[in-house]
CSV table of C-alpha atoms and ligand atoms in Angstrom, one decimal:
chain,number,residue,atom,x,y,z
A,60,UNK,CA,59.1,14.1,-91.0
A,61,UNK,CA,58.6,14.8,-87.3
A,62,UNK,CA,55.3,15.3,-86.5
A,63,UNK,CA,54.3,18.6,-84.1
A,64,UNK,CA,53.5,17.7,-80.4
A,65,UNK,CA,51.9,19.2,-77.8
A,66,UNK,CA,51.4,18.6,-73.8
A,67,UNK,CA,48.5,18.8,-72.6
A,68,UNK,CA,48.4,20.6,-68.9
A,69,UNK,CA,47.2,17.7,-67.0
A,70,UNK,CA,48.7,16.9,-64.1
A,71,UNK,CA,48.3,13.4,-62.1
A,72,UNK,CA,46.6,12.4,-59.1
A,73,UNK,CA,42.8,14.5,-58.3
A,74,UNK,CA,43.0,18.1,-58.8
A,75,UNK,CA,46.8,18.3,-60.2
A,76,UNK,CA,47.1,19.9,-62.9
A,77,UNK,CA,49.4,22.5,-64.9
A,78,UNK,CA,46.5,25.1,-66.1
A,79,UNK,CA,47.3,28.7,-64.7
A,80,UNK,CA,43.8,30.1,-65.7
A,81,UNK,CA,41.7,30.2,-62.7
A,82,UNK,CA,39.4,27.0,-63.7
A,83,UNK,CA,37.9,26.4,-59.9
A,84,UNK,CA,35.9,29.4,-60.0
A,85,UNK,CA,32.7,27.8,-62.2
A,86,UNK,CA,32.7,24.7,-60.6
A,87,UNK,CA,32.7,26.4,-57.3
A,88,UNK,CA,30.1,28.6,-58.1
A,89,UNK,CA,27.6,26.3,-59.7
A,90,UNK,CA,28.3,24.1,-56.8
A,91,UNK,CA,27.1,26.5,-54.6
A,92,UNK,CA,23.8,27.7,-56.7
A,93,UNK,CA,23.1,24.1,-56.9
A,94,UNK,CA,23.4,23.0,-53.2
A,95,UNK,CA,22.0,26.5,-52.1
A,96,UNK,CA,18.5,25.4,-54.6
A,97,UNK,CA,18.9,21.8,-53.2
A,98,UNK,CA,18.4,22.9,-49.5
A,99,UNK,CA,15.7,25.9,-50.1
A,100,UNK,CA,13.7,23.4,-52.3
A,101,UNK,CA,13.7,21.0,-50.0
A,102,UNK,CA,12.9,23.0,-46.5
A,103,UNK,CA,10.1,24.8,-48.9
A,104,UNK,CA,8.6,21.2,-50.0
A,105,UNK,CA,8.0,20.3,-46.4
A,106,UNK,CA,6.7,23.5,-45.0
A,107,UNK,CA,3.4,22.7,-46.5
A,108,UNK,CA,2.2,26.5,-45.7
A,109,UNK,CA,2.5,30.0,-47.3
A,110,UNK,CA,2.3,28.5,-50.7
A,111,UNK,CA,-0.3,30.4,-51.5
A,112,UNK,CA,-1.8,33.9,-51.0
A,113,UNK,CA,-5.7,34.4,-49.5
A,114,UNK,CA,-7.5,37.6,-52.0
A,115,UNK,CA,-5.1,36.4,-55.1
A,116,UNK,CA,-4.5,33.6,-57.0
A,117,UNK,CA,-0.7,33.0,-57.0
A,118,UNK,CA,0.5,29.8,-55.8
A,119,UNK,CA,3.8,28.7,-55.3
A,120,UNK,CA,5.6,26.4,-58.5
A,121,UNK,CA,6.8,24.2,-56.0
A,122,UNK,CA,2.9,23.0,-55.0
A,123,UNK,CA,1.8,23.3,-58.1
A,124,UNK,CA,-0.4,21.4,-59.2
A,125,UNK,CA,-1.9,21.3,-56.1
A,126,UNK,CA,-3.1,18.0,-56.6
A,127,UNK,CA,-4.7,17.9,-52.2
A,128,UNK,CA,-4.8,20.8,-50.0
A,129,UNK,CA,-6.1,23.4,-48.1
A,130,UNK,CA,-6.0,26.4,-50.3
A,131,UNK,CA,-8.7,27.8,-53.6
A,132,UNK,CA,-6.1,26.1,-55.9
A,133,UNK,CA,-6.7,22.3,-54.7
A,134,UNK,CA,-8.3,19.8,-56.5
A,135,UNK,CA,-9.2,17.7,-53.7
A,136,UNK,CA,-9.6,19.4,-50.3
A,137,UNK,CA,-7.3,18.0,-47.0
A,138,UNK,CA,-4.7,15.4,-47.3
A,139,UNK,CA,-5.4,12.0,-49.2
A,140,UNK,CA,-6.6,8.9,-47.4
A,141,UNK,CA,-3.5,7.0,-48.2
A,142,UNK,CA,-1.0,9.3,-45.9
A,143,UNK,CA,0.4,6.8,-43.7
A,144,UNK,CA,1.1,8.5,-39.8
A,145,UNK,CA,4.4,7.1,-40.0
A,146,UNK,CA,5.2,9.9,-43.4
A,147,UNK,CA,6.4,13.4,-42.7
A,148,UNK,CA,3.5,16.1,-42.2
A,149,UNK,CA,1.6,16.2,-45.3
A,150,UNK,CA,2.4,18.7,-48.1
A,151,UNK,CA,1.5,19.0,-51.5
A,152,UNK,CA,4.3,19.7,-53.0
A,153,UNK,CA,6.3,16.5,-51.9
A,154,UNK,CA,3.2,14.7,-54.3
A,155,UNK,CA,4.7,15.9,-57.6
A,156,UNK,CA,8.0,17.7,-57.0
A,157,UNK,CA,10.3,14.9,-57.6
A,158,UNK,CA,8.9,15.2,-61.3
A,159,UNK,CA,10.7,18.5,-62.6
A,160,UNK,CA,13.3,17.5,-60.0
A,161,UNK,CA,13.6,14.0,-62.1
A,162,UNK,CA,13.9,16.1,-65.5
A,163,UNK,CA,16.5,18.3,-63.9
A,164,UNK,CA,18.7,15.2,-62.0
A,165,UNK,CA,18.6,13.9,-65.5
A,166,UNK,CA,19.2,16.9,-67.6
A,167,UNK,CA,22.6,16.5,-69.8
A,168,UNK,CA,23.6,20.2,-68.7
A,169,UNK,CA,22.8,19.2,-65.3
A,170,UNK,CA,24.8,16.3,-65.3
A,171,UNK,CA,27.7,18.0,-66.9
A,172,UNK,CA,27.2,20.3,-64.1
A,173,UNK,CA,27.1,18.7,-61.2
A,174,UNK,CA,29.5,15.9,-62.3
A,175,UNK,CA,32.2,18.6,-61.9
A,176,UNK,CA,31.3,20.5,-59.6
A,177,UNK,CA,30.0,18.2,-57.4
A,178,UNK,CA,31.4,14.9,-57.9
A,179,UNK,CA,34.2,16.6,-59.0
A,180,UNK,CA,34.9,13.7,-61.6
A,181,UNK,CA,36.2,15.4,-63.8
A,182,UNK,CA,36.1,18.8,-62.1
A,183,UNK,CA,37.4,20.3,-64.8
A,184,UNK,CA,39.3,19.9,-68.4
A,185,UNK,CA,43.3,19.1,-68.0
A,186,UNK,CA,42.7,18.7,-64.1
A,187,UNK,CA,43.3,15.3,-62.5
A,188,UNK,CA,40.3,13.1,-61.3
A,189,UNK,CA,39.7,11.3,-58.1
A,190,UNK,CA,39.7,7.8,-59.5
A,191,UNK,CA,41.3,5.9,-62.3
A,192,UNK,CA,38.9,3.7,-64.0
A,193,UNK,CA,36.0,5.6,-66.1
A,194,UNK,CA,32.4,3.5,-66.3
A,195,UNK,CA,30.7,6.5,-67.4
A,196,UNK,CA,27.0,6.5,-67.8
A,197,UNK,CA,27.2,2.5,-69.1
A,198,UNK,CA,26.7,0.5,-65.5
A,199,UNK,CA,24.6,1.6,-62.3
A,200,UNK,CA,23.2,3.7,-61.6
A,201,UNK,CA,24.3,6.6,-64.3
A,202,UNK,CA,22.8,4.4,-66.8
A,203,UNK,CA,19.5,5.1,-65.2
A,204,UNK,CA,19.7,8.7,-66.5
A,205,UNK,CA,18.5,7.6,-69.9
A,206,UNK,CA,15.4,7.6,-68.7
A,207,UNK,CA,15.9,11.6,-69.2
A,208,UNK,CA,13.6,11.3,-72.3
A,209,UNK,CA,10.4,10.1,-70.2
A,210,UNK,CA,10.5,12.8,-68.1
A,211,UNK,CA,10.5,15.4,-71.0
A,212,UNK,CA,7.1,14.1,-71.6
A,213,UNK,CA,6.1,15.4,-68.3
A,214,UNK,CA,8.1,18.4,-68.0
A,215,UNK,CA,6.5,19.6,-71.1
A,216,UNK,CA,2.6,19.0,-69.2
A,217,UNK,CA,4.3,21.1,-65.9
A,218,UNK,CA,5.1,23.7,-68.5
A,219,UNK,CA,1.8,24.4,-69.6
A,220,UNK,CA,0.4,24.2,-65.7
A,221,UNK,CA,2.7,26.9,-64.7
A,222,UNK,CA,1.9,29.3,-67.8
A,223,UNK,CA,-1.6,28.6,-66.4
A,224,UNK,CA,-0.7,29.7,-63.1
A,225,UNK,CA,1.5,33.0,-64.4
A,226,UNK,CA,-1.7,33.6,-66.1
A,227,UNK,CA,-4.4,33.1,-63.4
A,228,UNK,CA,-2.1,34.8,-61.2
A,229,UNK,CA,-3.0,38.7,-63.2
A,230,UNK,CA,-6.5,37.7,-62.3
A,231,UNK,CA,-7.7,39.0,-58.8
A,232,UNK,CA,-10.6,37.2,-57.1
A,233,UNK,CA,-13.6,40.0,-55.5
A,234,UNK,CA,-16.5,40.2,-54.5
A,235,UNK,CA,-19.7,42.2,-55.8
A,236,UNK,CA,-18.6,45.5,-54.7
A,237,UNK,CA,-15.1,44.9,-56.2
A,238,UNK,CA,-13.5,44.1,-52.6
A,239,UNK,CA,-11.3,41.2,-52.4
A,240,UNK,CA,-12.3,38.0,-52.1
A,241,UNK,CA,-10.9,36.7,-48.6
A,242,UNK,CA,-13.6,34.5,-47.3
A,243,UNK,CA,-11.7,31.7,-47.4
A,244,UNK,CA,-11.9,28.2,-44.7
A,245,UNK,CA,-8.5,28.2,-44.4
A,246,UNK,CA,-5.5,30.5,-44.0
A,247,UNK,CA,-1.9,30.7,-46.1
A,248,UNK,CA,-0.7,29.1,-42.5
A,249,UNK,CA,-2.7,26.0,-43.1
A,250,UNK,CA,-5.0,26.6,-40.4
A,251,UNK,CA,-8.6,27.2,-40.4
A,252,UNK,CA,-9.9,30.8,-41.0
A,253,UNK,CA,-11.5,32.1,-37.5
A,254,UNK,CA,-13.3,34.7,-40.1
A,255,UNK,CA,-14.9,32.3,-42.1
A,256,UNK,CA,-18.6,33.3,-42.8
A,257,UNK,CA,-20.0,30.1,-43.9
A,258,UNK,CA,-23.1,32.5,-44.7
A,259,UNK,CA,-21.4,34.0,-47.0
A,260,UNK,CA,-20.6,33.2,-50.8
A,261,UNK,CA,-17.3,30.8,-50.9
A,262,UNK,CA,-16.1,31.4,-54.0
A,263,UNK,CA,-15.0,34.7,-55.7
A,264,UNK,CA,-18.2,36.9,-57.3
A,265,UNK,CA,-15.6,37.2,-60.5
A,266,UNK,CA,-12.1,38.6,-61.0
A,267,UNK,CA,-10.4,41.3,-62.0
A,268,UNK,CA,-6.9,42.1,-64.0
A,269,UNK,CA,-4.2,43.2,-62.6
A,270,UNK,CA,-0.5,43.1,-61.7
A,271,UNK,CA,2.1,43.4,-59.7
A,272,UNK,CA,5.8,41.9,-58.6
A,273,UNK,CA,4.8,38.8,-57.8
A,274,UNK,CA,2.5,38.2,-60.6
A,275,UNK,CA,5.4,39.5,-63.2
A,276,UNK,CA,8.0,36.5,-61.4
A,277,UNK,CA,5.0,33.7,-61.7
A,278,UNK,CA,4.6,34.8,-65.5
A,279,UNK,CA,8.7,34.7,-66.0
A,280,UNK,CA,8.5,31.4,-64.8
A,281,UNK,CA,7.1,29.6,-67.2
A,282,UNK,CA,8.6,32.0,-70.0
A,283,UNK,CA,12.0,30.9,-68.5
A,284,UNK,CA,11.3,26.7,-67.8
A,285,UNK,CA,9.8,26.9,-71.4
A,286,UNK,CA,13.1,27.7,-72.7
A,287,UNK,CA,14.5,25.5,-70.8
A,288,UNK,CA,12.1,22.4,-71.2
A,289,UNK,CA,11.9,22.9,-75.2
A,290,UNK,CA,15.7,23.8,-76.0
A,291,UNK,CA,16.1,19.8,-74.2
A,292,UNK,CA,18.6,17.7,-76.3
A,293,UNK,CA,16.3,14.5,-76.5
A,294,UNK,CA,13.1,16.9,-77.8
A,295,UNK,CA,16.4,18.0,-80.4
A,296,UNK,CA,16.4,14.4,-81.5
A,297,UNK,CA,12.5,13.8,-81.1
A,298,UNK,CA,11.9,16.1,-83.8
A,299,UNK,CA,15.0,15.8,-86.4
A,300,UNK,CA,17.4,14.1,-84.7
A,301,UNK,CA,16.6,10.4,-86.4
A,302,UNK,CA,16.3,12.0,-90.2
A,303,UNK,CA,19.1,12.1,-92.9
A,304,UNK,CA,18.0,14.8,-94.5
A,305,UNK,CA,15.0,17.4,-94.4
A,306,UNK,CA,14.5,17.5,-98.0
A,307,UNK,CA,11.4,15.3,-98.2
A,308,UNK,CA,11.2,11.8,-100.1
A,309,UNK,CA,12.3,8.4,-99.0
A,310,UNK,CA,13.5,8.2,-95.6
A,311,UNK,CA,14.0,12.2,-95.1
A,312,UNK,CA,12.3,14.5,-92.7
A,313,UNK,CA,9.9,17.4,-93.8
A,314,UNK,CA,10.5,21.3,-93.8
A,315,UNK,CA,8.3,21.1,-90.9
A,316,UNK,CA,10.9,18.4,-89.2
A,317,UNK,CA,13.8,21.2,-90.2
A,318,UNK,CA,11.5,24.2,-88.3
A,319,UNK,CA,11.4,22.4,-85.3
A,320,UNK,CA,14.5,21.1,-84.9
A,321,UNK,CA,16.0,24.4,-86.1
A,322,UNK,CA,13.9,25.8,-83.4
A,323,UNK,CA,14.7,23.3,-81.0
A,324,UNK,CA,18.2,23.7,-81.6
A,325,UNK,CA,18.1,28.0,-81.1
A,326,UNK,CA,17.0,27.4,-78.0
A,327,UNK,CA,19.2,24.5,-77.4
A,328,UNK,CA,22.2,26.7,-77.7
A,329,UNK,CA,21.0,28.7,-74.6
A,330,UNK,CA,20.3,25.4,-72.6
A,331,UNK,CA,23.3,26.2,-70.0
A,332,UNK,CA,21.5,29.9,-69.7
A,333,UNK,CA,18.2,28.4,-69.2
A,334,UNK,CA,18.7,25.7,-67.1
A,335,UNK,CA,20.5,28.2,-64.6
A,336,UNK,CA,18.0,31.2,-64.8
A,337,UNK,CA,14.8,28.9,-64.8
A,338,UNK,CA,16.3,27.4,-61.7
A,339,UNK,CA,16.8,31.1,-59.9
A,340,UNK,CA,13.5,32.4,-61.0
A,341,UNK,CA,11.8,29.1,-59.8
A,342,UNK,CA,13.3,29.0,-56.4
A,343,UNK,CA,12.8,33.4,-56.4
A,344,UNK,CA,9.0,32.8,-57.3
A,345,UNK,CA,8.2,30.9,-54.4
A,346,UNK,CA,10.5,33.1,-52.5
A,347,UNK,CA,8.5,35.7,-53.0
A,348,UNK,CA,4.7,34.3,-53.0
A,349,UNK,CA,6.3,32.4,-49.5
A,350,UNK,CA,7.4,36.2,-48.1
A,351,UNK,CA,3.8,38.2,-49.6
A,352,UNK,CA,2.2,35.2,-47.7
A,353,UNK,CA,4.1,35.1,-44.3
A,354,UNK,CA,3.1,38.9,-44.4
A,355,UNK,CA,6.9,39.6,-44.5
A,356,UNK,CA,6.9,41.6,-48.1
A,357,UNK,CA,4.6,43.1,-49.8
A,358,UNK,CA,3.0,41.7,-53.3
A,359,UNK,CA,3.9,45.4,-54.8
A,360,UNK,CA,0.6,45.5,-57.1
A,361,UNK,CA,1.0,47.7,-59.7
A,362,UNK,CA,-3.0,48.2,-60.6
B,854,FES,FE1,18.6,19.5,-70.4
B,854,FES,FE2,16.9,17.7,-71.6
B,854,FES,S1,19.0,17.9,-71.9
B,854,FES,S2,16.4,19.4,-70.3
């Protein structure tokens, strides 16, 4: 009995292809939100000023955690010992943002992603590829991506740093009389305060709740990378992806295996959604703490 058959709309040589849908519009698209991320992150890593805003607490995600530096949020004032003259201009953000960038590079959605719309190998289903041979993620230096798991680990430490931050940033710093608290060495530009009154207390007489625009964006951040971070396919397998079962008993997982991973794998079905909306709201929230700094916008407080 003849068996059905069917052609598959695949063209040969890179880009042919018989599809009539129009399937260059994603890759497009993500090619440009990705490049257009790639370039702001990068010119706003070596800025090294208006990360931060003098009479509040927000502080950019990008310099976060301010591991040296010139602002409140520092743990270790100026620029460490170790910065060779020969480096770029120090800025704290080049310290520790190759880390979530690392988790990103290596995400699978990422690398789905960018493999077709940047690399364009393949750019899309049906449509012809630029080379003939397929090594895949096996040789150098895709197989490098594996290490994907390792910087979970950390990813999940940066989420709990930036709820921190969406926190501390509904806390306003004043003084006694409930002005705010500006006396502060050094200004969002980096350079020192002429104002400064080294007389004067140097640290904020308490804070005070409150909210506004930018506060709301440094709070959505975290909500949003916390999606993204715990819906991750290798936390999927850290927490029921190596059990046969969930019953309980020999060799199975428990019912609080089957919770997590059922959790895990809710927000696992959204990982395409939050991998692209962390990575807007990221790039928006130091956007707008860069802008309220600058002087250019303003932080739109609500109370
Ligand atoms: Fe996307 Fe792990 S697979 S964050």
């Amino acid at each position: 009995m003849n068996q059905p058959t069917a052609t598959l709309p695949q063209g040969t040589g890179f880009g042919a292809t018989m599809r009539k849908d129009n399937w260059w519009i994603a890759p497009i698209g993500i090619a440009l939100l990705l490049l257009s991320f790639v370039v702001y992150s990068t010119w706003a890593a070596f800025v090294g000023a208006y990360y931060w805003v003098p009479g509040t607490n927000y502080l950019s995600p990008f310099y976060s955690p301010e591991l040296w530096g010139n602002s409140p949020h520092a743990i270790w004032p100026g620029q460490p010992s170790w910065w060779a003259s020969w480096m770029p201009p120090f800025s704290a953000a080049l310290l520790i943002l190759g880390l979530p960038a690392g988790f990103r590079l290596t995400c699978y959605y990422y690398r789905k992603a960018y493999y077709r719309s940047i690399w364009l190998d393949p750019v899309a289903c049906a449509v012809g590829e630029p080379r003939k041979s397929y090594l895949g993620e096996n040789a150098l230096p895709l197989i490098l991506w594996n290490i994907h798991r390792y910087f979970l680990y950390i990813a999940i430490v940066f989420v709990f740093l930036l709820t921190y931050d969406g926190i501390i940033a509904h806390m306003f710093p004043v003084n006694a009389d409930g002005s705010p608290f500006v006396n502060l060495k050094f200004l969002a530009d980096g350079k020192i305060n002429p104002a400064f009154d080294s007389t004067l207390p140097a640290v904020a007489h308490h804070h005070v709740f409150g909210m506004s625009l930018v506060s709301l964006v440094l709070m959505l951040n975290p909500i949003l990378i916390a999606g993204y971070t715990f819906g991750c396919h290798s936390l999927r397998h850290i927490v029921g992806g190596r059990k046969d079962c969930f019953a309980g008993g020999d060799g199975c997982g428990s019912d609080l295996h089957f919770k997590a991973w059922s959790l895990v794998s809710l927000l696992n079905r959204n990982h395409a959604v939050f991998a692209m909306s962390s990575l807007v709201v990221v790039g928006l929230a130091d956007l707008v703490v860069r802008l309220v700094a600058m002087g250019i916008m303003p932080e739109c407080r609500f109370f």
